[in-house]
Amino acid sequence: GIVCILGTGSNSCYHRQAQVVEVKGGLGYIVGDEGSGADLGKHLLKAILQDDMPPHIVQKFEDHFQKTAQQMLTQVMLASKPNVMLASWAPLLHQWAGEAAVEQLIVDRFLAFLDTTVCRYEAYKRLTVDFVGSIAHHFAPQLSQACHQCQLRLGTIDKDPVHKLVQYHLFGLRE
């Protein structure tokens, strides 16, 4: 199957019988990490700065930060960890997901992730695709919609699989 991580960053792998066969994604927030928290934040800011968001969303954004979008761009560019700063905006996107423009942005970024990673594995349509990470968990409806549009077999979405990893290493894999 295929396992994907959608958190601050993004990554995916194709595995067969608990062995990783191939890895795609994980190129970092500057050139990749489509669908990650950093990517969502970056595209929110970009959409605001390019007048692709409705004025009321721009106002909500600027009211939240008590700064203009241009000032937030400067703050991101000067941040020691800009990817973490951008990813920290995911709760705003989650809060505003009922807005059509925000909803479309989220789905589009997940489609970009699927296109650049999952859909590049051979036989991807026959494999189950599982997701882990906070972004996958909190945006499960939008992720499910993107998977459906790509005709993928969506498996599980797990926010934090650490407990399952501990169980696996202590007791072996159990279904």
Coordinates of N, CA, C and O in Angstrom, one line a residue:
G1 N 0.8 -1.2 0.0 CA 0.0 0.0 0.0 C 0.9 1.2 0.0 O 2.1 1.2 -0.1
I2 N 0.2 2.4 0.1 CA 0.9 3.7 0.2 C 0.6 4.3 1.5 O -0.6 4.3 1.9
V3 N 1.6 4.9 2.1 CA 1.4 5.6 3.4 C 1.9 7.1 3.1 O 3.0 7.2 2.6
C4 N 1.1 8.0 3.6 CA 1.5 9.4 3.4 C 1.5 10.1 4.7 O 0.7 9.9 5.6
I5 N 2.4 11.1 4.8 CA 2.4 11.9 6.0 C 2.0 13.3 5.6 O 2.6 13.9 4.6
L6 N 1.0 13.9 6.3 CA 0.6 15.3 6.1 C 0.6 15.9 7.4 O -0.3 15.8 8.2
G7 N 1.7 16.6 7.7 CA 1.8 17.4 8.9 C 2.4 18.8 8.6 O 2.0 19.4 7.6
T8 N 3.4 19.2 9.3 CA 4.1 20.5 9.0 C 4.6 20.3 7.6 O 4.6 21.2 6.8
G9 N 5.2 19.1 7.3 CA 5.7 18.8 5.9 C 4.9 17.7 5.3 O 3.8 17.3 5.9
S10 N 5.3 17.1 4.2 CA 4.6 16.0 3.6 C 5.6 15.0 3.0 O 6.7 15.4 2.6
N11 N 5.1 13.8 2.9 CA 6.0 12.7 2.3 C 5.1 11.5 2.0 O 3.9 11.5 2.5
S12 N 5.6 10.6 1.3 CA 4.8 9.4 1.0 C 5.8 8.2 0.7 O 6.9 8.4 0.3
C13 N 5.3 7.0 0.9 CA 6.1 5.8 0.5 C 5.2 4.7 0.1 O 4.0 4.6 0.5
Y14 N 5.7 3.9 -0.8 CA 5.0 2.7 -1.2 C 5.7 1.5 -0.5 O 6.9 1.5 -0.4
H15 N 4.9 0.7 0.2 CA 5.5 -0.4 0.9 C 4.8 -1.7 0.5 O 3.7 -1.8 0.1
R16 N 5.7 -2.7 0.7 CA 5.2 -4.1 0.4 C 5.7 -5.0 1.5 O 6.9 -5.1 1.7
Q17 N 4.8 -5.7 2.2 CA 5.1 -6.6 3.3 C 6.1 -5.9 4.3 O 7.1 -6.4 4.6
A18 N 5.7 -4.7 4.8 CA 6.4 -4.0 5.8 C 7.8 -3.5 5.3 O 8.6 -3.0 6.1
Q19 N 8.1 -3.5 4.0 CA 9.3 -3.0 3.5 C 9.0 -1.8 2.6 O 8.2 -1.9 1.7
V20 N 9.7 -0.7 2.9 CA 9.6 0.5 2.0 C 10.2 0.2 0.7 O 11.4 -0.2 0.6
V21 N 9.5 0.3 -0.4 CA 10.0 0.0 -1.8 C 10.4 1.3 -2.5 O 11.4 1.4 -3.2
E22 N 9.6 2.4 -2.2 CA 9.8 3.6 -3.0 C 9.3 4.8 -2.1 O 8.3 4.7 -1.4
V23 N 10.0 6.0 -2.2 CA 9.6 7.2 -1.5 C 9.4 8.3 -2.5 O 10.2 8.5 -3.4
K24 N 8.4 9.1 -2.3 CA 8.1 10.3 -3.1 C 7.7 11.4 -2.2 O 7.1 11.2 -1.2
G25 N 8.1 12.6 -2.6 CA 7.7 13.8 -1.8 C 8.8 14.1 -0.8 O 10.0 13.6 -0.9
G26 N 8.5 14.9 0.2 CA 9.4 15.3 1.2 C 10.5 16.2 0.7 O 11.7 16.2 1.2
L27 N 10.2 17.1 -0.3 CA 11.3 17.9 -0.9 C 11.5 19.2 -0.1 O 12.3 20.1 -0.5
G28 N 10.8 19.4 1.0 CA 10.9 20.6 1.8 C 10.0 21.7 1.4 O 9.4 21.7 0.3
Y29 N 9.7 22.6 2.3 CA 8.7 23.6 2.0 C 9.0 24.6 0.9 O 8.1 25.2 0.3
I30 N 10.2 24.7 0.5 CA 10.6 25.7 -0.5 C 10.2 25.1 -1.9 O 9.6 25.8 -2.7
V31 N 10.5 23.9 -2.2 CA 10.2 23.3 -3.5 C 9.2 22.2 -3.5 O 8.8 21.8 -4.6
G32 N 8.7 21.8 -2.4 CA 7.7 20.7 -2.4 C 6.8 20.8 -1.2 O 6.3 21.9 -0.8
D33 N 6.6 19.7 -0.5 CA 5.7 19.5 0.6 C 4.3 19.9 0.3 O 3.6 20.5 1.2
E34 N 3.9 19.7 -0.9 CA 2.5 20.0 -1.2 C 1.5 19.3 -0.2 O 1.8 18.2 0.2
G35 N 0.5 20.0 0.1 CA -0.5 19.5 1.0 C -0.2 19.6 2.5 O -1.0 19.2 3.3
S36 N 1.0 20.0 2.8 CA 1.4 20.1 4.2 C 0.9 21.3 4.8 O 0.3 22.2 4.2
G37 N 1.1 21.4 6.2 CA 0.6 22.6 6.9 C 1.4 23.8 6.3 O 0.8 24.9 6.2
A38 N 2.7 23.7 6.1 CA 3.5 24.8 5.6 C 3.0 25.2 4.2 O 2.8 26.4 3.9
D39 N 2.6 24.2 3.4 CA 2.1 24.5 2.0 C 0.8 25.2 2.1 O 0.5 26.2 1.3
L40 N -0.1 24.7 3.0 CA -1.4 25.4 3.1 C -1.3 26.8 3.5 O -1.9 27.7 3.0
G41 N -0.4 27.1 4.5 CA -0.2 28.5 5.0 C 0.4 29.3 3.9 O 0.0 30.5 3.7
K42 N 1.4 28.8 3.2 CA 2.0 29.5 2.1 C 1.0 29.9 1.0 O 1.0 31.1 0.6
H43 N 0.1 29.0 0.7 CA -0.8 29.3 -0.4 C -2.0 30.2 0.1 O -2.6 30.9 -0.7
L44 N -2.3 30.1 1.4 CA -3.2 31.1 1.9 C -2.7 32.5 1.8 O -3.4 33.4 1.3
L45 N -1.5 32.7 2.2 CA -0.8 34.0 2.2 C -0.7 34.5 0.7 O -1.0 35.6 0.4
K46 N -0.3 33.6 -0.2 CA -0.2 33.9 -1.6 C -1.5 34.3 -2.2 O -1.6 35.3 -2.9
A47 N -2.6 33.6 -1.8 CA -3.9 33.9 -2.4 C -4.4 35.2 -1.9 O -5.0 36.0 -2.6
I48 N -4.1 35.6 -0.6 CA -4.5 36.9 -0.1 C -3.7 38.0 -0.8 O -4.3 39.0 -1.2
L49 N -2.4 37.8 -0.9 CA -1.6 38.8 -1.5 C -1.9 39.0 -3.0 O -1.7 40.1 -3.6
Q50 N -2.4 38.0 -3.7 CA -2.7 38.1 -5.1 C -4.2 38.4 -5.4 O -4.7 38.2 -6.5
D51 N -4.9 38.8 -4.3 CA -6.3 39.1 -4.4 C -7.2 37.9 -4.9 O -8.2 38.1 -5.6
D52 N -6.8 36.7 -4.5 CA -7.6 35.5 -4.9 C -8.5 35.1 -3.7 O -9.2 34.1 -3.9
M53 N -8.5 35.8 -2.7 CA -9.4 35.5 -1.5 C -10.4 36.6 -1.4 O -10.1 37.8 -1.7
P54 N -11.6 36.2 -1.0 CA -12.6 37.3 -0.8 C -12.2 38.3 0.3 O -11.5 37.9 1.2
P55 N -12.6 39.5 0.1 CA -12.2 40.6 1.1 C -12.5 40.2 2.6 O -11.7 40.6 3.4
H56 N -13.6 39.5 2.8 CA -13.9 39.2 4.2 C -12.9 38.2 4.8 O -12.6 38.2 6.0
I57 N -12.3 37.3 4.0 CA -11.2 36.4 4.5 C -9.9 37.2 4.7 O -9.3 37.0 5.7
V58 N -9.6 38.1 3.8 CA -8.5 38.9 4.0 C -8.6 39.7 5.3 O -7.7 39.8 6.1
Q59 N -9.8 40.2 5.6 CA -10.0 41.0 6.8 C -9.9 40.1 8.0 O -9.3 40.5 9.0
K60 N -10.4 38.9 8.0 CA -10.3 37.9 9.1 C -8.8 37.6 9.4 O -8.4 37.6 10.5
F61 N -8.1 37.4 8.3 CA -6.6 37.1 8.4 C -5.9 38.3 9.1 O -5.2 38.1 10.0
E62 N -6.1 39.5 8.6 CA -5.4 40.7 9.1 C -5.9 41.0 10.5 O -5.1 41.4 11.4
D63 N -7.2 40.8 10.8 CA -7.7 41.0 12.2 C -7.0 40.0 13.1 O -6.7 40.4 14.3
H64 N -6.9 38.8 12.7 CA -6.3 37.7 13.6 C -4.9 38.1 14.0 O -4.5 37.9 15.1
F65 N -4.1 38.5 13.0 CA -2.7 38.8 13.3 C -2.4 40.2 13.7 O -1.3 40.6 14.1
Q66 N -3.5 41.1 13.5 CA -3.3 42.5 13.7 C -2.2 43.1 12.9 O -1.4 44.0 13.4
K67 N -2.0 42.6 11.7 CA -1.0 43.0 10.7 C -1.6 42.8 9.4 O -2.5 42.0 9.1
T68 N -1.1 43.6 8.4 CA -1.5 43.4 7.0 C -0.9 42.1 6.5 O 0.1 41.6 7.0
A69 N -1.4 41.6 5.4 CA -0.8 40.4 4.8 C 0.6 40.7 4.3 O 1.5 39.8 4.4
Q70 N 0.9 41.9 3.8 CA 2.2 42.2 3.4 C 3.2 42.2 4.6 O 4.3 41.7 4.5
Q71 N 2.7 42.7 5.8 CA 3.6 42.6 7.0 C 3.8 41.1 7.4 O 4.9 40.8 7.9
M72 N 2.8 40.3 7.2 CA 2.9 38.9 7.6 C 3.9 38.2 6.6 O 4.7 37.3 7.0
L73 N 3.9 38.6 5.4 CA 4.9 38.1 4.4 C 6.3 38.4 4.9 O 7.2 37.5 4.9
T74 N 6.5 39.6 5.3 CA 7.8 40.0 5.8 C 8.2 39.2 7.0 O 9.3 38.8 7.2
Q75 N 7.2 39.0 7.9 CA 7.5 38.3 9.1 C 7.8 36.8 8.8 O 8.8 36.3 9.4
V76 N 7.2 36.2 7.8 CA 7.5 34.9 7.4 C 8.9 34.8 6.8 O 9.7 33.9 7.2
M77 N 9.2 35.8 6.0 CA 10.6 35.8 5.4 C 11.7 36.0 6.4 O 12.8 35.5 6.1
L78 N 11.4 36.6 7.5 CA 12.4 36.8 8.5 C 12.4 35.8 9.6 O 13.3 35.8 10.5
A79 N 11.5 34.9 9.6 CA 11.4 33.9 10.6 C 12.5 32.9 10.6 O 13.0 32.5 9.5
S80 N 12.9 32.4 11.7 CA 14.0 31.4 11.8 C 13.5 30.0 11.2 O 14.3 29.3 10.7
K81 N 12.2 29.8 11.4 CA 11.6 28.5 10.9 C 10.3 28.9 10.1 O 9.2 28.7 10.6
P82 N 10.4 29.4 8.9 CA 9.2 29.9 8.2 C 8.2 28.8 7.9 O 7.0 29.0 8.0
N83 N 8.7 27.6 7.7 CA 7.8 26.5 7.5 C 6.9 26.2 8.7 O 5.7 25.9 8.6
V84 N 7.4 26.3 9.9 CA 6.7 26.1 11.1 C 5.7 27.2 11.3 O 4.5 27.0 11.7
M85 N 6.1 28.5 11.0 CA 5.2 29.6 11.1 C 4.0 29.4 10.2 O 2.8 29.6 10.6
L86 N 4.3 29.1 8.9 CA 3.2 28.9 7.9 C 2.3 27.8 8.3 O 1.1 27.9 8.2
A87 N 2.8 26.7 8.8 CA 2.0 25.5 9.3 C 1.2 25.9 10.5 O 0.1 25.3 10.6
S88 N 1.6 26.8 11.3 CA 0.8 27.2 12.5 C -0.5 27.9 12.1 O -1.3 28.1 12.9
W89 N -0.6 28.3 10.8 CA -1.9 28.9 10.4 C -2.9 27.9 10.0 O -4.1 28.3 9.7
A90 N -2.6 26.6 10.1 CA -3.6 25.6 9.7 C -4.9 25.7 10.5 O -6.0 25.5 9.9
P91 N -4.9 26.0 11.8 CA -6.1 26.2 12.5 C -7.0 27.3 12.0 O -8.3 27.1 12.0
L92 N -6.5 28.3 11.4 CA -7.3 29.4 10.8 C -8.0 28.8 9.5 O -9.2 29.0 9.3
L93 N -7.2 28.0 8.7 CA -7.8 27.4 7.6 C -8.9 26.4 8.0 O -10.0 26.4 7.3
H94 N -8.7 25.7 9.0 CA -9.7 24.7 9.5 C -10.9 25.5 10.0 O -12.1 25.1 9.7
Q95 N -10.7 26.6 10.7 CA -11.8 27.4 11.1 C -12.6 28.0 10.0 O -13.8 28.2 10.0
W96 N -12.0 28.4 8.9 CA -12.6 29.0 7.7 C -12.9 28.0 6.6 O -13.3 28.4 5.5
A97 N -12.8 26.7 6.9 CA -13.0 25.7 5.8 C -14.4 25.8 5.2 O -14.6 25.3 4.1
G98 N -15.4 26.3 5.9 CA -16.7 26.5 5.4 C -16.9 27.5 4.3 O -17.8 27.6 3.5
E99 N -15.9 28.4 4.1 CA -15.8 29.4 3.1 C -15.4 28.7 1.8 O -14.4 28.0 1.7
A100 N -16.1 28.9 0.7 CA -15.9 28.3 -0.6 C -14.4 28.4 -1.0 O -13.8 27.5 -1.5
A101 N -13.9 29.6 -1.0 CA -12.5 29.9 -1.5 C -11.5 29.2 -0.6 O -10.5 28.6 -1.2
V102 N -11.7 29.1 0.7 CA -10.8 28.4 1.5 C -10.9 26.9 1.3 O -9.9 26.2 1.2
E103 N -12.1 26.4 1.2 CA -12.3 25.0 1.0 C -11.6 24.6 -0.3 O -10.9 23.5 -0.4
Q104 N -11.8 25.4 -1.4 CA -11.1 25.0 -2.7 C -9.6 25.1 -2.6 O -8.9 24.2 -3.1
L105 N -9.1 26.0 -1.8 CA -7.6 26.1 -1.6 C -7.1 24.8 -1.0 O -6.1 24.2 -1.4
I106 N -7.8 24.3 0.1 CA -7.4 23.1 0.8 C -7.4 21.9 -0.2 O -6.5 21.2 -0.2
V107 N -8.6 21.7 -0.8 CA -8.7 20.6 -1.8 C -7.6 20.7 -2.9 O -7.0 19.7 -3.2
D108 N -7.4 21.9 -3.4 CA -6.4 22.0 -4.5 C -5.0 21.6 -4.0 O -4.3 21.0 -4.7
R109 N -4.7 22.0 -2.8 CA -3.3 21.6 -2.3 C -3.2 20.1 -2.0 O -2.1 19.6 -2.2
F110 N -4.3 19.5 -1.6 CA -4.3 18.0 -1.5 C -4.2 17.4 -2.8 O -3.5 16.4 -3.0
L111 N -4.9 17.9 -3.8 CA -4.8 17.4 -5.2 C -3.3 17.5 -5.7 O -2.8 16.6 -6.4
A112 N -2.7 18.7 -5.4 CA -1.3 18.8 -5.8 C -0.4 17.8 -5.1 O 0.5 17.2 -5.7
F113 N -0.7 17.5 -3.8 CA 0.1 16.5 -3.1 C -0.1 15.1 -3.8 O 0.9 14.4 -4.1
L114 N -1.3 14.8 -4.0 CA -1.6 13.5 -4.7 C -1.0 13.4 -6.0 O -0.4 12.3 -6.4
D115 N -1.0 14.4 -6.8 CA -0.5 14.4 -8.2 C 1.1 14.3 -8.1 O 1.6 13.6 -9.0
T116 N 1.7 14.9 -7.2 CA 3.2 14.9 -7.2 C 3.7 13.7 -6.4 O 5.0 13.5 -6.5
T117 N 2.9 13.0 -5.7 CA 3.4 11.8 -5.0 C 2.6 10.5 -5.3 O 3.1 9.7 -6.1
V118 N 1.4 10.4 -4.7 CA 0.7 9.2 -4.8 C 0.4 8.7 -6.2 O 0.6 7.5 -6.6
C119 N 0.0 9.6 -7.1 CA -0.4 9.2 -8.5 C 0.9 8.9 -9.3 O 0.7 8.5 -10.5
R120 N 2.0 9.0 -8.8 CA 3.3 8.6 -9.5 C 3.8 7.2 -9.2 O 4.8 6.8 -9.7
Y121 N 3.1 6.6 -8.2 CA 3.4 5.2 -8.0 C 2.7 4.3 -9.0 O 1.6 4.5 -9.3
E122 N 3.5 3.3 -9.4 CA 2.9 2.3 -10.4 C 1.7 1.6 -9.7 O 1.7 1.3 -8.5
A123 N 0.6 1.5 -10.4 CA -0.6 0.8 -9.9 C -1.2 1.5 -8.7 O -1.9 0.8 -7.8
Y124 N -1.1 2.8 -8.5 CA -1.6 3.5 -7.4 C -3.1 3.4 -7.2 O -3.6 3.4 -6.1
K125 N -3.8 3.2 -8.3 CA -5.3 3.1 -8.2 C -5.7 1.8 -7.6 O -6.9 1.7 -7.1
R126 N -4.9 0.8 -7.6 CA -5.2 -0.5 -7.0 C -4.8 -0.6 -5.5 O -5.2 -1.6 -4.8
L127 N -4.0 0.3 -5.1 CA -3.5 0.2 -3.7 C -4.3 1.1 -2.7 O -4.9 2.1 -3.1
T128 N -4.3 0.7 -1.5 CA -4.9 1.5 -0.4 C -3.9 2.6 0.0 O -2.7 2.3 0.1
V129 N -4.5 3.8 0.2 CA -3.6 4.9 0.6 C -4.1 5.3 2.0 O -5.2 5.7 2.2
D130 N -3.1 5.2 2.9 CA -3.3 5.6 4.3 C -2.6 6.9 4.6 O -1.6 7.2 4.0
F131 N -3.1 7.7 5.5 CA -2.5 9.0 5.9 C -2.3 9.0 7.4 O -3.1 8.6 8.2
V132 N -1.2 9.7 7.8 CA -0.9 10.0 9.2 C -0.6 11.5 9.2 O -0.1 12.1 8.2
G133 N -0.8 12.1 10.4 CA -0.4 13.5 10.6 C -1.6 14.4 10.9 O -2.7 14.1 10.6
S134 N -1.3 15.5 11.6 CA -2.3 16.4 12.1 C -3.1 17.0 10.9 O -4.3 17.2 11.0
I135 N -2.4 17.4 9.8 CA -3.1 18.0 8.7 C -4.1 17.0 8.1 O -5.2 17.3 7.8
A136 N -3.6 15.8 7.9 CA -4.5 14.8 7.3 C -5.7 14.6 8.2 O -6.9 14.5 7.7
H137 N -5.5 14.5 9.5 CA -6.6 14.3 10.5 C -7.6 15.5 10.5 O -8.8 15.2 10.4
H138 N -7.1 16.7 10.6 CA -8.0 17.8 10.8 C -8.7 18.2 9.5 O -9.8 18.9 9.6
F139 N -8.1 17.9 8.4 CA -8.7 18.2 7.1 C -9.2 16.9 6.4 O -9.2 16.9 5.1
A140 N -9.6 15.9 7.1 CA -10.0 14.6 6.6 C -11.1 14.8 5.5 O -11.1 14.1 4.5
P141 N -12.2 15.6 5.7 CA -13.2 15.7 4.6 C -12.6 16.2 3.3 O -13.0 15.7 2.2
Q142 N -11.7 17.2 3.4 CA -11.1 17.8 2.1 C -10.2 16.8 1.5 O -10.1 16.6 0.3
L143 N -9.4 16.0 2.4 CA -8.5 15.0 1.9 C -9.3 13.9 1.2 O -8.9 13.4 0.1
S144 N -10.4 13.5 1.8 CA -11.3 12.5 1.3 C -11.8 12.9 -0.1 O -11.8 12.1 -1.1
Q145 N -12.2 14.1 -0.2 CA -12.7 14.7 -1.5 C -11.6 14.6 -2.6 O -11.9 14.2 -3.7
A146 N -10.4 15.0 -2.2 CA -9.3 15.0 -3.2 C -9.0 13.6 -3.6 O -8.8 13.3 -4.8
C147 N -9.0 12.6 -2.6 CA -8.7 11.2 -3.0 C -9.8 10.7 -3.9 O -9.5 10.0 -4.9
H148 N -11.1 11.0 -3.6 CA -12.2 10.6 -4.5 C -12.0 11.2 -5.9 O -12.2 10.4 -6.9
Q149 N -11.6 12.4 -6.0 CA -11.4 13.0 -7.4 C -10.3 12.3 -8.1 O -10.3 12.2 -9.4
C150 N -9.3 11.8 -7.4 CA -8.2 11.0 -8.1 C -8.5 9.5 -8.2 O -7.6 8.8 -8.6
Q151 N -9.7 9.1 -7.8 CA -10.1 7.7 -7.8 C -9.2 6.8 -7.0 O -8.8 5.7 -7.4
L152 N -8.8 7.3 -5.8 CA -7.9 6.5 -4.9 C -8.7 5.8 -3.9 O -9.8 6.2 -3.5
R153 N -8.1 4.7 -3.4 CA -8.8 3.9 -2.4 C -8.2 4.4 -1.0 O -7.2 4.0 -0.6
L154 N -9.0 5.3 -0.4 CA -8.6 5.9 0.9 C -8.7 4.8 2.0 O -9.8 4.2 2.1
G155 N -7.7 4.7 2.7 CA -7.6 3.7 3.9 C -7.9 4.5 5.1 O -8.9 5.3 5.2
T156 N -7.0 4.4 6.1 CA -7.2 5.1 7.4 C -6.5 6.5 7.4 O -5.6 6.7 6.6
I157 N -7.0 7.3 8.2 CA -6.4 8.6 8.5 C -6.2 8.6 10.0 O -7.1 8.5 10.8
D158 N -4.9 8.7 10.4 CA -4.5 8.6 11.8 C -3.7 9.9 12.2 O -2.7 10.2 11.6
K159 N -4.2 10.6 13.2 CA -3.5 11.8 13.6 C -2.1 11.6 14.1 O -1.1 12.2 13.8
D160 N -2.0 10.6 15.0 CA -0.7 10.3 15.7 C -0.6 8.8 15.8 O -1.1 8.2 16.7
P161 N 0.2 8.2 14.9 CA 0.3 6.7 14.9 C 1.3 6.1 15.9 O 1.6 5.0 15.9
V162 N 1.9 7.0 16.8 CA 2.9 6.5 17.7 C 2.5 5.3 18.6 O 3.2 4.4 18.7
H163 N 1.2 5.4 19.1 CA 0.8 4.3 19.9 C 0.7 3.0 19.1 O 1.0 1.9 19.7
K164 N 0.4 3.0 17.9 CA 0.4 1.8 17.0 C 1.9 1.3 16.8 O 2.1 0.1 16.8
L165 N 2.8 2.2 16.6 CA 4.2 1.9 16.5 C 4.7 1.2 17.7 O 5.5 0.2 17.6
V166 N 4.4 1.7 18.9 CA 4.8 1.1 20.1 C 4.3 -0.3 20.2 O 5.0 -1.3 20.5
Q167 N 3.0 -0.5 19.9 CA 2.3 -1.8 20.0 C 3.0 -2.7 19.0 O 3.3 -3.9 19.4
Y168 N 3.3 -2.3 17.8 CA 3.9 -3.1 16.8 C 5.3 -3.6 17.3 O 5.6 -4.8 17.2
H169 N 6.1 -2.7 17.9 CA 7.4 -3.1 18.3 C 7.4 -3.9 19.6 O 8.4 -4.7 19.8
L170 N 6.4 -3.8 20.4 CA 6.4 -4.6 21.6 C 5.7 -5.9 21.4 O 6.2 -6.9 21.9
F171 N 4.7 -6.0 20.6 CA 3.9 -7.2 20.4 C 3.8 -7.8 19.0 O 3.2 -8.8 18.8
G172 N 4.3 -7.1 18.0 CA 4.2 -7.5 16.7 C 2.9 -7.0 16.0 O 2.0 -6.5 16.7
L173 N 2.8 -7.0 14.7 CA 1.7 -6.5 14.0 C 0.5 -7.4 14.2 O 0.5 -8.6 14.1
R174 N -0.6 -6.7 14.7 CA -1.9 -7.5 14.9 C -3.0 -6.7 14.2 O -3.1 -5.5 14.3
E175 N -3.8 -7.4 13.5 CA -5.0 -6.8 12.8 C -6.2 -7.1 13.6 O -6.4 -8.0 14.3

